PDB file of C-alpha atoms in Angstrom:
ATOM      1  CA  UNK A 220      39.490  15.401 -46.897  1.00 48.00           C
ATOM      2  CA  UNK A 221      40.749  13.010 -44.439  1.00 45.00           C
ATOM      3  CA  UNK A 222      40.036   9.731 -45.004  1.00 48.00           C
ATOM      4  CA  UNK A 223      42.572   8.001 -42.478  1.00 47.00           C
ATOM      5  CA  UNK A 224      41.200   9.843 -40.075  1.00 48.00           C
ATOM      6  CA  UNK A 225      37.874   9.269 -40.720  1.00 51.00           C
ATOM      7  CA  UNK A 226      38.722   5.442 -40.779  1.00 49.00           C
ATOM      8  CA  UNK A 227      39.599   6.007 -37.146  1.00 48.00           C
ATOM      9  CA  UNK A 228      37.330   7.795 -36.090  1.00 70.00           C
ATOM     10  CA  UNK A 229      34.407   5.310 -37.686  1.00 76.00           C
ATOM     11  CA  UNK A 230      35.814   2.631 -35.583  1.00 82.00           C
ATOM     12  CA  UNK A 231      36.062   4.405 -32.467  1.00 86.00           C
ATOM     13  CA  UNK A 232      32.065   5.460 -33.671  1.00 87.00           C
ATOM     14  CA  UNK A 233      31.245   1.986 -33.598  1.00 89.00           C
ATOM     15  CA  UNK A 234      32.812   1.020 -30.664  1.00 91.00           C
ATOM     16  CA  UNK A 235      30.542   3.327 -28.691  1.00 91.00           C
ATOM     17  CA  UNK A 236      27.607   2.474 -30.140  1.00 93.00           C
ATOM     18  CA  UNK A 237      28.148  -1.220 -29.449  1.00 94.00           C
ATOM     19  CA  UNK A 238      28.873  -0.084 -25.557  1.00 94.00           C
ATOM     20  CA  UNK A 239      25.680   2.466 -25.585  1.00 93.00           C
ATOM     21  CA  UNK A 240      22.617   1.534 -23.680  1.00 94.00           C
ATOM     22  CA  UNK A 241      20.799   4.224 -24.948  1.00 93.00           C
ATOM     23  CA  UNK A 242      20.488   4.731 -28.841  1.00 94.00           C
ATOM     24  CA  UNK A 243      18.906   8.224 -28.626  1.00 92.00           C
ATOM     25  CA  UNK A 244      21.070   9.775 -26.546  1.00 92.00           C
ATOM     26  CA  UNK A 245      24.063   8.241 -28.889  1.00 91.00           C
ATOM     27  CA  UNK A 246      22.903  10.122 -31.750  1.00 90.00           C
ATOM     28  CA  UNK A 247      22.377  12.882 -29.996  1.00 89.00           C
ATOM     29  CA  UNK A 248      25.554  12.738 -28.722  1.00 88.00           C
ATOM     30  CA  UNK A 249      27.349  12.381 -32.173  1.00 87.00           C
ATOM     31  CA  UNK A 250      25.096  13.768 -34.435  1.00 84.00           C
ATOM     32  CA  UNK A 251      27.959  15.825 -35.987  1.00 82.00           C
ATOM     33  CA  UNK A 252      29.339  12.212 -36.755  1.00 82.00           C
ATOM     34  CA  UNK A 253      26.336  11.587 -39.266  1.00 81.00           C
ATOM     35  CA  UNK A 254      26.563  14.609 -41.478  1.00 82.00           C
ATOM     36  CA  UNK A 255      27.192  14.034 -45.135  1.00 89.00           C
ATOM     37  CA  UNK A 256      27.990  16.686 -47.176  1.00 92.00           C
ATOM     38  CA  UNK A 257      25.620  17.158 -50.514  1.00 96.00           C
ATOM     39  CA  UNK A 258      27.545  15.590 -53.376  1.00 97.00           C
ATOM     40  CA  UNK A 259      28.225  19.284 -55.697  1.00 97.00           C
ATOM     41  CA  UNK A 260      29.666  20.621 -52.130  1.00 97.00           C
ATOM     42  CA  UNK A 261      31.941  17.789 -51.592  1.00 96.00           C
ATOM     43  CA  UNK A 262      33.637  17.511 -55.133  1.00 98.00           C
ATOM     44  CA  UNK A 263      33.972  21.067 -55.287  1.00 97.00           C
ATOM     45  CA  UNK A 264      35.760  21.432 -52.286  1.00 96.00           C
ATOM     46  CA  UNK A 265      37.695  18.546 -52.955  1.00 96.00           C
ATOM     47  CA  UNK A 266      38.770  20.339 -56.052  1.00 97.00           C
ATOM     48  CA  UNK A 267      39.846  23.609 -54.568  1.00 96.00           C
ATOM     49  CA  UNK A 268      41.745  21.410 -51.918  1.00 95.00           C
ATOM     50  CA  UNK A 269      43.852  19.658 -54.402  1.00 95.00           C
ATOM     51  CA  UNK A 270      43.792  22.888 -56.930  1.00 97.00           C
ATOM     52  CA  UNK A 271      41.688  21.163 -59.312  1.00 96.00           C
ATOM     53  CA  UNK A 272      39.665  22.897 -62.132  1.00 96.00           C
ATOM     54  CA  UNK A 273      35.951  21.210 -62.814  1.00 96.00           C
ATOM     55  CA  UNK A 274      36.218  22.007 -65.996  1.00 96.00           C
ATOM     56  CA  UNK A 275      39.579  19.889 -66.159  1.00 96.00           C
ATOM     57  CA  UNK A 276      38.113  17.194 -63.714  1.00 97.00           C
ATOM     58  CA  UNK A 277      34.954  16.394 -65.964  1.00 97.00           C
ATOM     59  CA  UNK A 278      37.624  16.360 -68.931  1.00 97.00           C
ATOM     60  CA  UNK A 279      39.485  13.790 -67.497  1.00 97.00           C
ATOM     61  CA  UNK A 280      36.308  11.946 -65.825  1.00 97.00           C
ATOM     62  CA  UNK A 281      35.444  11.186 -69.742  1.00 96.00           C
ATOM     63  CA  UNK A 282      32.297  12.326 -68.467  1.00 96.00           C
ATOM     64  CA  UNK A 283      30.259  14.746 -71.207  1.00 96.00           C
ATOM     65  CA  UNK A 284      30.940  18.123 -70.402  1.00 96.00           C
ATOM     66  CA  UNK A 285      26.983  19.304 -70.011  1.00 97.00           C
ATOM     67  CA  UNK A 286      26.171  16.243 -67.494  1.00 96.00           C
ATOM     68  CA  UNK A 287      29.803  17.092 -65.993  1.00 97.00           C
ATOM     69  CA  UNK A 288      28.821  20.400 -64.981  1.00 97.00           C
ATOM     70  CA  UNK A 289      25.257  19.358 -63.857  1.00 97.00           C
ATOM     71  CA  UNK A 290      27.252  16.677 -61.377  1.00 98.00           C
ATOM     72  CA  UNK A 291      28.879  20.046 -60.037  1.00 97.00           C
ATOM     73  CA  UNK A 292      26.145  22.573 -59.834  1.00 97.00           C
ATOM     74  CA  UNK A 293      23.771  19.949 -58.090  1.00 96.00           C
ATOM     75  CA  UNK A 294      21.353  19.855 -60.722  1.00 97.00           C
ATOM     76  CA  UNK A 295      22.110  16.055 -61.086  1.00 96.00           C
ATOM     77  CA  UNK A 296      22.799  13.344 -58.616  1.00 96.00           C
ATOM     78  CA  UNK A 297      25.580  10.734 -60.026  1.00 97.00           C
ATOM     79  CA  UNK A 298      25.296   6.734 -60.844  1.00 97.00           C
ATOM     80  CA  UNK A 299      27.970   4.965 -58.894  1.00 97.00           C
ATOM     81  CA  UNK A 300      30.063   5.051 -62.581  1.00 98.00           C
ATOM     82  CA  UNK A 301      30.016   8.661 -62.717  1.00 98.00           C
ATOM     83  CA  UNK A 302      30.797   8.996 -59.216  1.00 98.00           C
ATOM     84  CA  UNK A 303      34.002   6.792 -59.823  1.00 98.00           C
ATOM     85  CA  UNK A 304      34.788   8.363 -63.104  1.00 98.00           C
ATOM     86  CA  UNK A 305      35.120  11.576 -61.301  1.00 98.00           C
ATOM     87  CA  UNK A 306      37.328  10.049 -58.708  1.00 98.00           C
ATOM     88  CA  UNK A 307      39.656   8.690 -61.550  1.00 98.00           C
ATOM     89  CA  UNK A 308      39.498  12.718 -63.289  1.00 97.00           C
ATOM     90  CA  UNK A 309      40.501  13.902 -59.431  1.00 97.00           C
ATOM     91  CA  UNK A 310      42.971  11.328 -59.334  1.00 97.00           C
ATOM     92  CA  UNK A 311      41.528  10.378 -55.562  1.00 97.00           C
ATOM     93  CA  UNK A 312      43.549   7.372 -53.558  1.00 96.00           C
ATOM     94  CA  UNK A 313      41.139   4.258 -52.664  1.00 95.00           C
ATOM     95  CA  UNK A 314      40.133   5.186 -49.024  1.00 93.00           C
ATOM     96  CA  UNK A 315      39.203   9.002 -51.165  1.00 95.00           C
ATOM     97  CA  UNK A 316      37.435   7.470 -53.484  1.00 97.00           C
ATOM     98  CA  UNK A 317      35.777   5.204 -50.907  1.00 95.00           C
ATOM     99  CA  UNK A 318      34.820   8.502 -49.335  1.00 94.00           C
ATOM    100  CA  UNK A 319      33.350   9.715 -52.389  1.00 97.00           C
ATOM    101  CA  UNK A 320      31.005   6.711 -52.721  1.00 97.00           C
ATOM    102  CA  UNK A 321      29.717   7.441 -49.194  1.00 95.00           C
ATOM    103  CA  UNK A 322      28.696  10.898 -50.155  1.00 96.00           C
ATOM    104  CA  UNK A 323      27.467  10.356 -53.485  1.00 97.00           C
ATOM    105  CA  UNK A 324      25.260   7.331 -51.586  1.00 96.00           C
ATOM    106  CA  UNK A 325      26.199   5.201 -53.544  1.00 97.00           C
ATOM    107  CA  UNK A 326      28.028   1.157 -52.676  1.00 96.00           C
ATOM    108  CA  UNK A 327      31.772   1.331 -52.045  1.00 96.00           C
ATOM    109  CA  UNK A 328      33.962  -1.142 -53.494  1.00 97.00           C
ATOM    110  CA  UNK A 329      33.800  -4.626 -52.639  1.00 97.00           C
ATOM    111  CA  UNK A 330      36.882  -6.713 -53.871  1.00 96.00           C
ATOM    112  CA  UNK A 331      34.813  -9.446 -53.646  1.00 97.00           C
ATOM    113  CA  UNK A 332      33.204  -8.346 -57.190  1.00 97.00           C
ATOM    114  CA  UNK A 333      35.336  -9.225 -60.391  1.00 97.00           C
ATOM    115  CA  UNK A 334      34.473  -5.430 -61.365  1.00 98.00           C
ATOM    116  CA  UNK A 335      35.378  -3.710 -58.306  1.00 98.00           C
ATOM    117  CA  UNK A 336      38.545  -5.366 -57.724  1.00 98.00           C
ATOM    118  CA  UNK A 337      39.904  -4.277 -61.566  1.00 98.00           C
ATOM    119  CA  UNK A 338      38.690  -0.875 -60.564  1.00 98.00           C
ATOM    120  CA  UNK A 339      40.527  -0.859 -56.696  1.00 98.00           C
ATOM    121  CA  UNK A 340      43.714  -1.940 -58.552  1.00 98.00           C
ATOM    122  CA  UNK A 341      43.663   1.004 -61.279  1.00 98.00           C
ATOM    123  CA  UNK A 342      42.880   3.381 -58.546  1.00 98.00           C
ATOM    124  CA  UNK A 343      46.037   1.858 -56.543  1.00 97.00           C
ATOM    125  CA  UNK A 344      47.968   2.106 -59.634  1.00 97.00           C
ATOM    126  CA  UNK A 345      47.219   5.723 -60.290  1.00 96.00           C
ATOM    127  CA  UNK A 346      45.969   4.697 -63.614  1.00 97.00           C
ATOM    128  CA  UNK A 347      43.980   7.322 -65.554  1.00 97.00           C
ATOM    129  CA  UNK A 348      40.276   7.007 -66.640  1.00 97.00           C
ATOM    130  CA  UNK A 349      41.530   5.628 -70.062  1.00 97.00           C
ATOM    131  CA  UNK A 350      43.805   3.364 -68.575  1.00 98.00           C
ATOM    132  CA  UNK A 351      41.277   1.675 -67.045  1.00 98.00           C
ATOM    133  CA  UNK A 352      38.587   1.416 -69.281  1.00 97.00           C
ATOM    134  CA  UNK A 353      41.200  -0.361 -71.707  1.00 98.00           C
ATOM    135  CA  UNK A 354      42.307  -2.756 -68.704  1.00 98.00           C
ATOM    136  CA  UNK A 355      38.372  -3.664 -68.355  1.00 98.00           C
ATOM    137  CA  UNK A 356      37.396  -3.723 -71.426  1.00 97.00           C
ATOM    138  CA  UNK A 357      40.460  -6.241 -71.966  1.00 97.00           C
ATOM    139  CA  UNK A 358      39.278  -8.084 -69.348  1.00 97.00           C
ATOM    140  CA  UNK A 359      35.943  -8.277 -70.285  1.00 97.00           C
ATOM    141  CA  UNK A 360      34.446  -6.501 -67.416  1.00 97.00           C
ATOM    142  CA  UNK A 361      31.743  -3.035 -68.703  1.00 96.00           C
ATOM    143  CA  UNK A 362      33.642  -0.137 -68.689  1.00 97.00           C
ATOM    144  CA  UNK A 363      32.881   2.824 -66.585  1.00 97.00           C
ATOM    145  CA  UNK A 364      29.522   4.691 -67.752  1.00 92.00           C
ATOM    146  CA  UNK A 365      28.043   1.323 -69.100  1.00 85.00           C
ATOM    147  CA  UNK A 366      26.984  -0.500 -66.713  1.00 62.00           C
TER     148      UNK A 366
END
């Protein structure tokens, strides 16, 4: 997973479609550019990549273990909580976990929104899942998996 690059390459995407005169032969063009993986593939290949267990993961997600393993098998598509729960159990950087959101088709963070910002500055802070529920819930803010 490279996100940097993927930054990089999503402005260099855009740049080209703003200069295109023809949309259909754009997409054609960069179709490869518009492929998402399905959300079970992506987290568990981001788990072999950073030699991550999904048993371990879902542990440290606070996610319950039966829904944990449905997330993983593909038998269940994730809220935007669960998605970022996941991303706090994977300990994933922001532009990761901003990756993650893509895939899972879900918003990405918007520091804009009292919520999201608490949740960007755990993630920059390497804070764990725990961590950050107590920071929200101190704050006032729903915690993860209750909104």
């Amino acid at each position: 997973m490279k996100p940097n690059s993927r930054q990089a390459s999503t402005s260099n995407l855009l740049q080209k479609l703003i200069k295109t005169d023809d949309l259909g032969e754009f997409l054609q063009n960069y179709a490869e550019e518009f492929s998402i993986p399905p959300f079970h593939d992506f987290i568990t290949k981001t788990c072999k990549e950073k030699q991550l267990i999904p048993e371990q993961v879902i542990n440290r997600s606070a996610i319950e273990r039966t829904y944990g393993h449905q997330l993983f098998n593909g038998t269940r598509k994730p809220s935007r909580d669960k998605a970022l729960q996941l991303a706090f159990g994977m300990e994933l950087t922001l532009d990761e976990t901003e990756y993650l959101l893509i895939v899972a088709k879900k918003s990405q963070l918007y520091p804009k929104i009292k919520r999201d910002a608490a949740i960007i500055y755990c993630l920059n802070n390497k804070m764990d899942i725990y961590e950050t529920q107590s920071l929200l819930e101190s704050l006032g803010i729903t915690i993860l998996g209750e909104a």
